[in-house]
Every structure is written in C-alpha cells, then in structure tokens.
Short mmCIF file of C-alpha atoms and ligand atoms in Angstrom, two decimals:
data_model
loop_
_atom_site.label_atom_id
_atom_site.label_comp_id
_atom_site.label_asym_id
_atom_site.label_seq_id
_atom_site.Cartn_x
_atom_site.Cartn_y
_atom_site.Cartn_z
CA UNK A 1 13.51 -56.08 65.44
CA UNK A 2 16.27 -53.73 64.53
CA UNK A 3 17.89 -55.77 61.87
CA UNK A 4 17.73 -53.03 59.61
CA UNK A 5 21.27 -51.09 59.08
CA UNK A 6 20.75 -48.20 56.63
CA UNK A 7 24.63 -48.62 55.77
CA UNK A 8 23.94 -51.66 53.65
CA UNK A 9 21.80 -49.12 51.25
CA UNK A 10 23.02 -46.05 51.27
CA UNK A 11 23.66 -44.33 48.23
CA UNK A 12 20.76 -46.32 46.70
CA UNK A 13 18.56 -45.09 44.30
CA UNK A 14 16.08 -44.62 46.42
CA UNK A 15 18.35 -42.69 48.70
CA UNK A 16 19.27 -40.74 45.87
CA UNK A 17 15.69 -39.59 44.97
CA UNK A 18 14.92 -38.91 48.61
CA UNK A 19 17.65 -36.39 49.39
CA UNK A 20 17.45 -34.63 45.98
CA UNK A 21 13.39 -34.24 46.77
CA UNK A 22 14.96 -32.98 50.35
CA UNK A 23 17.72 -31.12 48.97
CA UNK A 24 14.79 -29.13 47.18
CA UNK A 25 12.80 -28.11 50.01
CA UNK A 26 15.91 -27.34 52.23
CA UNK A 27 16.76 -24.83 49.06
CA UNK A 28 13.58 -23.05 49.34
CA UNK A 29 13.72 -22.45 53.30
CA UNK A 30 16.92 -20.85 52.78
CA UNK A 31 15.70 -18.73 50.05
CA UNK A 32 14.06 -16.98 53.17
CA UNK A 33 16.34 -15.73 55.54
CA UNK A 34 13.90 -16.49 58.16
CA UNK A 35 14.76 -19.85 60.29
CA UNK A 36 13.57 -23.04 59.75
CA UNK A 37 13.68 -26.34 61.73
CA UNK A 38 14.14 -29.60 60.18
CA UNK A 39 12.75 -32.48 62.03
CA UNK A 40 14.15 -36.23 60.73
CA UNK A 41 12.02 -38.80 62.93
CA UNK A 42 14.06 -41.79 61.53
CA UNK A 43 17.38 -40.42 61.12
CA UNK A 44 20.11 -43.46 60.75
CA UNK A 45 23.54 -42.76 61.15
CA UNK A 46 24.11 -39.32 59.57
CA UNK A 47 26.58 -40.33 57.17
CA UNK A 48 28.11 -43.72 55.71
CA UNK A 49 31.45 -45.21 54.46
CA UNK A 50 31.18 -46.46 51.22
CA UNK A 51 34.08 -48.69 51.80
CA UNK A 52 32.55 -50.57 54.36
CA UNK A 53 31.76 -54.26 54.16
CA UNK A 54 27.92 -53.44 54.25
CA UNK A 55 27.78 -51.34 51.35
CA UNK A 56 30.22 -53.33 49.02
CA UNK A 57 28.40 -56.85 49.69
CA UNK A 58 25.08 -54.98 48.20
CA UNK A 59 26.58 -52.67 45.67
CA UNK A 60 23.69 -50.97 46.27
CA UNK A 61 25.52 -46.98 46.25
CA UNK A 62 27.54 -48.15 42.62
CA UNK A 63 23.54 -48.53 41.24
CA UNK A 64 22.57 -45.21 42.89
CA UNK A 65 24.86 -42.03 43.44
CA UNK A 66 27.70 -44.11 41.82
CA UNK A 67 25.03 -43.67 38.46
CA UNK A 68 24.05 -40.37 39.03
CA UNK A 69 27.64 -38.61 39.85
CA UNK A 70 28.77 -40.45 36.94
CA UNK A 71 26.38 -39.42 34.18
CA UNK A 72 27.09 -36.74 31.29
CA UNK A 73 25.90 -33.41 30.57
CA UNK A 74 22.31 -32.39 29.08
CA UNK A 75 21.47 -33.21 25.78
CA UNK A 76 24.08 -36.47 26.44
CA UNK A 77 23.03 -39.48 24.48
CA UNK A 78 21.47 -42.01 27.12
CA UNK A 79 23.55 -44.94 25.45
CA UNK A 80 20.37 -46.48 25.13
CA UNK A 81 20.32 -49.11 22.06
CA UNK A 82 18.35 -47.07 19.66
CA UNK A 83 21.23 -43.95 21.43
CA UNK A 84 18.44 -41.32 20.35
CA UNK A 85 17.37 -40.70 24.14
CA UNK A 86 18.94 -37.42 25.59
CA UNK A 87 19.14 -36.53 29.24
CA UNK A 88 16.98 -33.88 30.31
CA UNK A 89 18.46 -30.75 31.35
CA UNK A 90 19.69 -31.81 35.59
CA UNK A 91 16.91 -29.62 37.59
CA UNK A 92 18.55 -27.02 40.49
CA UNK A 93 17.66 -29.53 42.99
CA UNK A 94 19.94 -32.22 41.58
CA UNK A 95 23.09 -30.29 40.53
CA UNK A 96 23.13 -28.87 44.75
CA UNK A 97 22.72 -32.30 45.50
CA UNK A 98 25.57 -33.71 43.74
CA UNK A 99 27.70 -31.15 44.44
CA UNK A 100 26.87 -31.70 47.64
CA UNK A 101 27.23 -35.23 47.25
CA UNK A 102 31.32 -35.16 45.51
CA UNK A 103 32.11 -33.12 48.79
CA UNK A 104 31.89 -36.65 50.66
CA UNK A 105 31.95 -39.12 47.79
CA UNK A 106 35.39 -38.68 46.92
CA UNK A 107 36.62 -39.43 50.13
CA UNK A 108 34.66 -42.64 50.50
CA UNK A 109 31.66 -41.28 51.93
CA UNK A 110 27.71 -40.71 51.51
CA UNK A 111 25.55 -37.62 53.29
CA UNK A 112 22.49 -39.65 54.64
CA UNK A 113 19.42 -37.11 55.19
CA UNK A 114 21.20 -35.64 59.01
CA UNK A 115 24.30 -34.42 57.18
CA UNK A 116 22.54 -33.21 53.99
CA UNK A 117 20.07 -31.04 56.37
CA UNK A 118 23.11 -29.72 58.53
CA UNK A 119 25.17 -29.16 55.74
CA UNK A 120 22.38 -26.98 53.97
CA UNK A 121 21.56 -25.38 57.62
CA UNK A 122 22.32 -21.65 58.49
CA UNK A 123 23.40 -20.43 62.31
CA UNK A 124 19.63 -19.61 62.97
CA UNK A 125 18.16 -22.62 61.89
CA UNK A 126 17.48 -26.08 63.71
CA UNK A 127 17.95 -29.64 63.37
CA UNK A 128 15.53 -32.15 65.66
CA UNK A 129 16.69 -36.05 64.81
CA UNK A 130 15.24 -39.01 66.50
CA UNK A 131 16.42 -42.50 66.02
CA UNK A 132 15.82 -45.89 67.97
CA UNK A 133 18.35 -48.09 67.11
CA UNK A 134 21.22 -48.43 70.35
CA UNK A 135 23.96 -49.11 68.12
CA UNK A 136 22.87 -46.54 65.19
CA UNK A 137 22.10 -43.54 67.96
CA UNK A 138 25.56 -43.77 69.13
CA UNK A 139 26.99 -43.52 65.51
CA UNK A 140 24.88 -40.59 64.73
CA UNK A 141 26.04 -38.91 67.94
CA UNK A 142 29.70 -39.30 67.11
CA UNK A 143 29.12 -38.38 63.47
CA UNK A 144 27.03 -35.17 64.07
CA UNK A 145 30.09 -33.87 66.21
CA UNK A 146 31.98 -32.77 62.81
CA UNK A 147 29.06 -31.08 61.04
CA UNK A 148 29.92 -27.62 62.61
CA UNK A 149 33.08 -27.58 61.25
CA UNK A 150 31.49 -27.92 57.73
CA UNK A 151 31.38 -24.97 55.54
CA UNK A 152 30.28 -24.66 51.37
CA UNK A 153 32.12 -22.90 49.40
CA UNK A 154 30.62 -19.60 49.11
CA UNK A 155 29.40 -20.71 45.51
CA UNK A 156 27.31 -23.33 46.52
CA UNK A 157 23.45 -22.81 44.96
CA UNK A 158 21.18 -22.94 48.00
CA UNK A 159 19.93 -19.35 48.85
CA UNK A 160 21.50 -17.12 51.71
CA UNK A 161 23.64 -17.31 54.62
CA UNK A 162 26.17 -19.72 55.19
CA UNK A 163 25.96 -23.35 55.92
CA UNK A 164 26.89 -26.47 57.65
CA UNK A 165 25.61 -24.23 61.74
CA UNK A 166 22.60 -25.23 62.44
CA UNK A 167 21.52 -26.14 66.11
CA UNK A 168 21.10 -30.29 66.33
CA UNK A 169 19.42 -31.83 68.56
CA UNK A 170 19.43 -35.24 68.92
CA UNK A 171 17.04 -37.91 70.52
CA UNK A 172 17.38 -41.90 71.38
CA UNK A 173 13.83 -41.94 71.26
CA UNK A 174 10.85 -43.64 68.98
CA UNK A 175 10.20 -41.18 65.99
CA UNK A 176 6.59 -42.10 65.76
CA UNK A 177 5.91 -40.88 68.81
CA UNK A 178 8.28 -37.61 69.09
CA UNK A 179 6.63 -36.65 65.76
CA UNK A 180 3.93 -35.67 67.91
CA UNK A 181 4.98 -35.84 71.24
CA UNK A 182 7.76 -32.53 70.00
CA UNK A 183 5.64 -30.86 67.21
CA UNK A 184 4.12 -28.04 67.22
CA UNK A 185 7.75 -26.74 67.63
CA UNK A 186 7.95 -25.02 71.09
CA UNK A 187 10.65 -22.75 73.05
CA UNK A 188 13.35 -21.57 71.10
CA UNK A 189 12.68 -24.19 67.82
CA UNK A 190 11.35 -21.97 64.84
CA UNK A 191 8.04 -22.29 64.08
CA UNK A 192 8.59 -23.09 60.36
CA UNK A 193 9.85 -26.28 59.34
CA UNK A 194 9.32 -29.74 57.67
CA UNK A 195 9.54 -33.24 58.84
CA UNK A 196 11.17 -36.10 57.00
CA UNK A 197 9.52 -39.00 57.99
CA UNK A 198 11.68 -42.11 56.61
CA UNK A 199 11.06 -45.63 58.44
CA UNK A 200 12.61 -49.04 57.52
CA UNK A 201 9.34 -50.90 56.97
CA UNK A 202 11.17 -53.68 58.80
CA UNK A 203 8.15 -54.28 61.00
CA UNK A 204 4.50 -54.94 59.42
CA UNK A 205 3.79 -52.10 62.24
CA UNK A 206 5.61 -49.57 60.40
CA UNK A 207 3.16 -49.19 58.01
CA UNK A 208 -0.06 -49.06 60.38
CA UNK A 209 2.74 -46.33 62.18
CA UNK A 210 2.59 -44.33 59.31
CA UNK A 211 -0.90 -44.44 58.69
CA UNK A 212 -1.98 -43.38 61.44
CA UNK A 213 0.91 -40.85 62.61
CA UNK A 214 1.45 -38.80 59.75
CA UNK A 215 -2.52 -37.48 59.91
CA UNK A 216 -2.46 -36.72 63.47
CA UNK A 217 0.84 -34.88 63.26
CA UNK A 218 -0.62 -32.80 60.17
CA UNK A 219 -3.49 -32.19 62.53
CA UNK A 220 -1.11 -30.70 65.84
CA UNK A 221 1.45 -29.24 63.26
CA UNK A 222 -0.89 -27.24 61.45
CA UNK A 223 1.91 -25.31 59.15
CA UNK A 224 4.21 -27.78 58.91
CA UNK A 225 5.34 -29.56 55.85
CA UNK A 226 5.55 -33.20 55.96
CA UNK A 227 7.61 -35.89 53.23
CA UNK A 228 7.06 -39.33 53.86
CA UNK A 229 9.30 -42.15 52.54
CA UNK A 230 8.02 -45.48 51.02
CA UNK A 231 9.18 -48.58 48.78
CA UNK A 232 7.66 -50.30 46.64
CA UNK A 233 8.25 -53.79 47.22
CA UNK A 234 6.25 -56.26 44.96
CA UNK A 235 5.73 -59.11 47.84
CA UNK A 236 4.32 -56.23 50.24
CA UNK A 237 2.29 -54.38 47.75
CA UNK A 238 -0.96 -54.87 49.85
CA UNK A 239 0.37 -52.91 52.50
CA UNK A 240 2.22 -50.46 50.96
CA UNK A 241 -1.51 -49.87 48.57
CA UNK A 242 -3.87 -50.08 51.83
CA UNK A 243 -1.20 -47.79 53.52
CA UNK A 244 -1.89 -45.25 50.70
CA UNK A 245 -5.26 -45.07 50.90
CA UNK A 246 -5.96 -44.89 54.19
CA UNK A 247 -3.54 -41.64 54.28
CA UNK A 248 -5.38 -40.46 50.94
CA UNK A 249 -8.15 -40.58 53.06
CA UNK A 250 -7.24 -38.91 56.31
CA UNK A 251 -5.44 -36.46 54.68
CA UNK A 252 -8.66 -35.54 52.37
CA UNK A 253 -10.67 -35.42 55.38
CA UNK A 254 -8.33 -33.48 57.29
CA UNK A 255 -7.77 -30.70 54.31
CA UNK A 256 -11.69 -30.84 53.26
CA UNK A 257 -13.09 -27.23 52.70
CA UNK A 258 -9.59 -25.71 53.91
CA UNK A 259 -7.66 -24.05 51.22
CA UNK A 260 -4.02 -24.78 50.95
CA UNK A 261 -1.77 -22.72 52.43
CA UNK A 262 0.28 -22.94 49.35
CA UNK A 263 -2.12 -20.49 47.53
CA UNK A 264 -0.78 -18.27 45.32
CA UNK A 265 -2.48 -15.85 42.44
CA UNK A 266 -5.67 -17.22 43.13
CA UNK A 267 -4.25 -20.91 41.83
CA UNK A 268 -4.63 -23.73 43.63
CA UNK A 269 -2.17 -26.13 44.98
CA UNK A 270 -2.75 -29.43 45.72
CA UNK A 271 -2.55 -30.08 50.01
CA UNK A 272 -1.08 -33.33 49.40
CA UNK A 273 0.81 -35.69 46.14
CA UNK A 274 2.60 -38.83 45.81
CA UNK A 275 4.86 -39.08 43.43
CA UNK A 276 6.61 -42.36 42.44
CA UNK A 277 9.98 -43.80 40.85
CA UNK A 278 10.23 -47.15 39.50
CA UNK A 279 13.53 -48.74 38.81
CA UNK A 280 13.78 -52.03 38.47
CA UNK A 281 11.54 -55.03 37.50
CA UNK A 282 8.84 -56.14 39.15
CA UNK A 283 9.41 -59.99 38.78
CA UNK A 284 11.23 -60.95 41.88
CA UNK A 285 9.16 -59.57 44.64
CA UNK A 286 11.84 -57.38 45.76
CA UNK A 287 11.95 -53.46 45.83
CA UNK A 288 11.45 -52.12 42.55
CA UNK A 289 10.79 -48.55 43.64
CA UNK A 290 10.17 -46.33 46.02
CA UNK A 291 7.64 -43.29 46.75
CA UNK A 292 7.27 -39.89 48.65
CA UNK A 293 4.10 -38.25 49.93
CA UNK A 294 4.61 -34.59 50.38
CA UNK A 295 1.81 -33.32 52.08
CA UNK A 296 1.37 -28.98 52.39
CA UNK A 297 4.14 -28.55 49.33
CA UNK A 298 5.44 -25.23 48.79
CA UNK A 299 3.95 -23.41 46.08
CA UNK A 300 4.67 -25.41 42.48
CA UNK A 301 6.66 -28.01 44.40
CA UNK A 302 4.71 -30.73 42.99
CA UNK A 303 6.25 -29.95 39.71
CA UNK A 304 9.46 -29.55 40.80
CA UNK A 305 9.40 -33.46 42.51
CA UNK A 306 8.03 -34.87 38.90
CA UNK A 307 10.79 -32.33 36.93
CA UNK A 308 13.25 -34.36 39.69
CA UNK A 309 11.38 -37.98 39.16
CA UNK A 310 11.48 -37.37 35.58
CA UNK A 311 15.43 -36.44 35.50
CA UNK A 312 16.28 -39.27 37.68
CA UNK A 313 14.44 -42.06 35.71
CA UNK A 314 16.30 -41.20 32.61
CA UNK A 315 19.35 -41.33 34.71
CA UNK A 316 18.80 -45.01 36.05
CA UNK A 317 17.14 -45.90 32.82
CA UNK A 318 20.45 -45.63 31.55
CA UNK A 319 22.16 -49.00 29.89
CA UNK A 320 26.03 -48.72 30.18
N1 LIG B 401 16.66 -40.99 57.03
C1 LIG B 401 17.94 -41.66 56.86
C2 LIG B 401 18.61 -41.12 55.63
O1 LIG B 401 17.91 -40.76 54.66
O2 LIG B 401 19.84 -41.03 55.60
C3 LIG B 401 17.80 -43.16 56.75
C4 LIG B 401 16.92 -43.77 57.81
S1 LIG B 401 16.75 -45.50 57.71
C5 LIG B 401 15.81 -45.77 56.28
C6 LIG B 401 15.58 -45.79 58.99
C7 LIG B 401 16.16 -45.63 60.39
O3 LIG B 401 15.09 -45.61 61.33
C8 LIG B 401 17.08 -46.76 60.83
O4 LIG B 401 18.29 -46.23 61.25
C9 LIG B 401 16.34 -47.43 62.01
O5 LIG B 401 17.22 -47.87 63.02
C10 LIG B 401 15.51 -46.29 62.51
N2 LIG B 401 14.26 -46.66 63.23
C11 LIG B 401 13.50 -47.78 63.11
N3 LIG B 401 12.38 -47.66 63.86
C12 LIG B 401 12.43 -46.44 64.45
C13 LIG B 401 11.56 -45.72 65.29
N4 LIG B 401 10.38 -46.25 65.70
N5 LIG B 401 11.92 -44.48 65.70
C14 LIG B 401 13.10 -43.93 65.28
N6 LIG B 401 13.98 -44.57 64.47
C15 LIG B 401 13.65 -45.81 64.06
#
C-alpha cells in the first residue's frame, strides 16, 4: 500500500486533461462573486519538480504539459503526415490553464490540482484537502505554506477578485471517508462548492471506494458538484467497466424523477456524463486513457468538457 507517488506522473496527459476540466469549473465559481469551497479528497503533494529523478525516469510531463505548452496557434498544421489537420481553436479553459501552467513550468515546476485550486481561489473562498500518504501529507503541508503569497497578474482570465487567498485546510486523513464524514459543508465553509475526487487505483479497493462513495456523498451533499478521476488501463478494464456501471446506476436511481439543478430555459441538462480521452494504444495493457465523471455539471458544462476533450486529443494526436 502507498507505493503510489504522484511525482512520477505529473504533468501527464492525464494530469493535463484533469486540471484543464478543473480549471473550467474553478472559472465559473469565480464568475460569481459569491464563495465557493473546493474540496480535493486525494490531494498529493500540491505541486511537483519537474527536475526530479521521479519525473525524468518516466518522461511522463515531456508527453503531457511538455506537448501542450509547446503546441502552435489555431488553425496550426498538426504536422500530421497528410499536414491537412488544423488545431482547433484552444477553448477558455485551456489558455487559463496554461497560462497558469508557464507561471510554474518555467521554473521547473508543475501545479498539481491543490495549487491550481489556490491559485484560482479568492480571499472568501475555501480550500478542504485530504490526503493519506505520511510522507506525501508532510510535502503538501510545506508546499501549501507559499500559496498565499501567490498573486495573477491582474490580466489573468478567470472572473473576479483576486487570486492565489483562499482559506486551506488541510487533513492527514482517508478521503473516502472525509468525503462524507465533512460534506455537507458546515460552520464557516461556504455552502457552494465541488469535490475533486482523484484516487490512485493502487488498491483493487479503490474502485469498490469509488463506487460506493461517490453516490452516498451525492446523496448528503445534495448541491454539490462532484468530478471523479479514472484511467483506463487495458489489463484492469473489468473494473474500471463494472465500476462505471454500478455508478451509472446509483446515480440514475439517485437523480430519478428529480430535475437537474442545472435547468435553464426550460432545457434540460444531463445530472451526470462521462467523458473520455484516449491516448495511446491499447496493445500493452497499460494506461491508454483516462476518464472523468462529472456528476450535477453547471449549465452547458458537458459541452464545454467534450470542446476541452476534443482540443486536447488533437493536441496529443500530434506526430512531431
Ligand atoms: N489530485 C492530485 C493532483 O491532481 O495533483 C493527484 C492525486 S494522486 C493521483 C492520488 C493521491 O491520493 C496520492 O497522493 C495518494 O497518496 C493519495 N491517497 C491514496 N489513498 C488515499 C485515501 N484513501 N485518502 C486520501 N488520499 C489517498
């Protein structure tokens, strides 16, 4: 248990989908000036040196924000061998995200979800982060410290108020049971908020964790937005499919005659969507992709995630 160091894949592509889906919904709570909490029930270290031995022995960050940070304008010709494909035009999402991303990037660093969320908070709003690992708690502790210091530039795309204040709280403490053990949000935490709920699937548990977690904590959290992390790893596909459908399930059950609450002009918006990026062949068994489940998205967020799935797998469908 506890093998898993998120340091060895930070940056990844997967990481890089993740945080631009959760750069997007941090954008639209600040659009509001109204605060918001952000709850992160497997938080990791907070940030991560890309010069570290762990992250050059997988190369992993090169593949991922390396990629990304790296690619040309709109319209750009992919480089693809028949060079007709063009890049789509980068959604809002994306372009805060790596700007975000350059601030730490050039000085040998990557934002993991902790720093992106305290670096996009305002004085007002609130950061809850729970992580397990004794060596990786202590790390996020010590990294955390700076994030107060940490202003945008007053250009930065992301709504009102400033940034980087937010009030974190942090917690050595199992995320699968804080996610409902702390939520509903009570005393002073605002009552609006999301959860980012991002395990290592190290343990076959995880996934039974997940199943059965997420549900009840839609149940007691009955505003709250929830994103949910997965990979797609071709030797554990069983799981990762019977995982999937018995939250497809719950969740119908638990949303069944109850109209979203992202309603709007008499439309309808789905309570609950997965949405999917697949980047690398499935021959070897290893992870070829990864998924979210977003369950209560804010109103036309489900197109925004495939506008940002869309961008990103031209981006790593790229041939250099
Ligand atoms: N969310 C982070 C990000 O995007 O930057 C990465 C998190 S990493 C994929 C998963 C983290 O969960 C690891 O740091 C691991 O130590 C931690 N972890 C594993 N089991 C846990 C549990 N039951 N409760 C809280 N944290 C746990």
């Amino acid at each position: 248990m506890f093998a898993y160091r998120h340091g060895f894949h930070a940056g990844n592509k997967a990481d890089v989908f993740k945080h631009s889906v959760l750069t997007a919904v941090l954008m639209r709570f600040r659009a509001k000036e109204k605060p918001f909490l952000y709850f992160d029930s497997h938080a990791g270290a907070g940030f991560y040196k890309l010069d570290s031995e762990w992250s050059i022995q997988t190369g992993e960050a090169a593949g991922g924000i390396g990629v990304l940070l790296g690619s040309s304008a709109p319209g750009s010709s992919t480089g693809s061998a028949e060079g007709t494909e063009s890049l789509p035009p980068v959604p809002p999402a994306v372009e805060a995200y790596k700007k975000l991303c350059m601030r730490f990037y050039g000085k040998g660093f990557y934002p993991g979800s902790p720093e992106i969320a305290a670096s996009l908070s305002r004085p007002g709003d609130s950061l809850v982060l729970c992580e397990l690992h004794p060596s990786e708690i202590a790390v996020l502790r010590q990294n955390m410290k700076g994030v107060n210091s940490r202003d945008f530039p007053p250009d930065f795309p992301c709504g009102t108020g400033s940034s980087g204040r937010g009030n974190i709280h942090i917690h050595y403490r199992d995320g699968f049971e804080a996610v409902t053990g702390l939520l509903p949000p009570g005393g002073s935490l605002p009552k609006r908020g999301f959860v980012l709920m991002d395990p290592s699937y190290e343990l076959p548990s995880d996934y039974k964790n997940v199943s059965e977690v997420v549900p009840r904590a839609v149940s007691k959290w009955n505003t709250g937005i929830f994103i949910v992390w997965y990979p797609l790893v071709g030797r554990r596909m069983k799981q990762v499919e019977k995982m999937k459908k018995s939250l497809s399930d719950s969740l119908s059950a638990c949303f069944s005659g109850i109209r979203s609450p992202s309603v709007n002009s008499g439309e309808r918006e789905e309570p609950f969507f997965f949405s999917e990026l697949e980047f690398a062949g499935k021959d070897d068994g290893g992870m070829y992709g990864c998924g979210l489940l977003v369950v209560r998205p804010q109103w036309n967020f489900a197109g925004e995630v495939r506008e940002i799935n869309g961008y990103l797998r031209s981006v790593f469908s790229r041939r250099f």
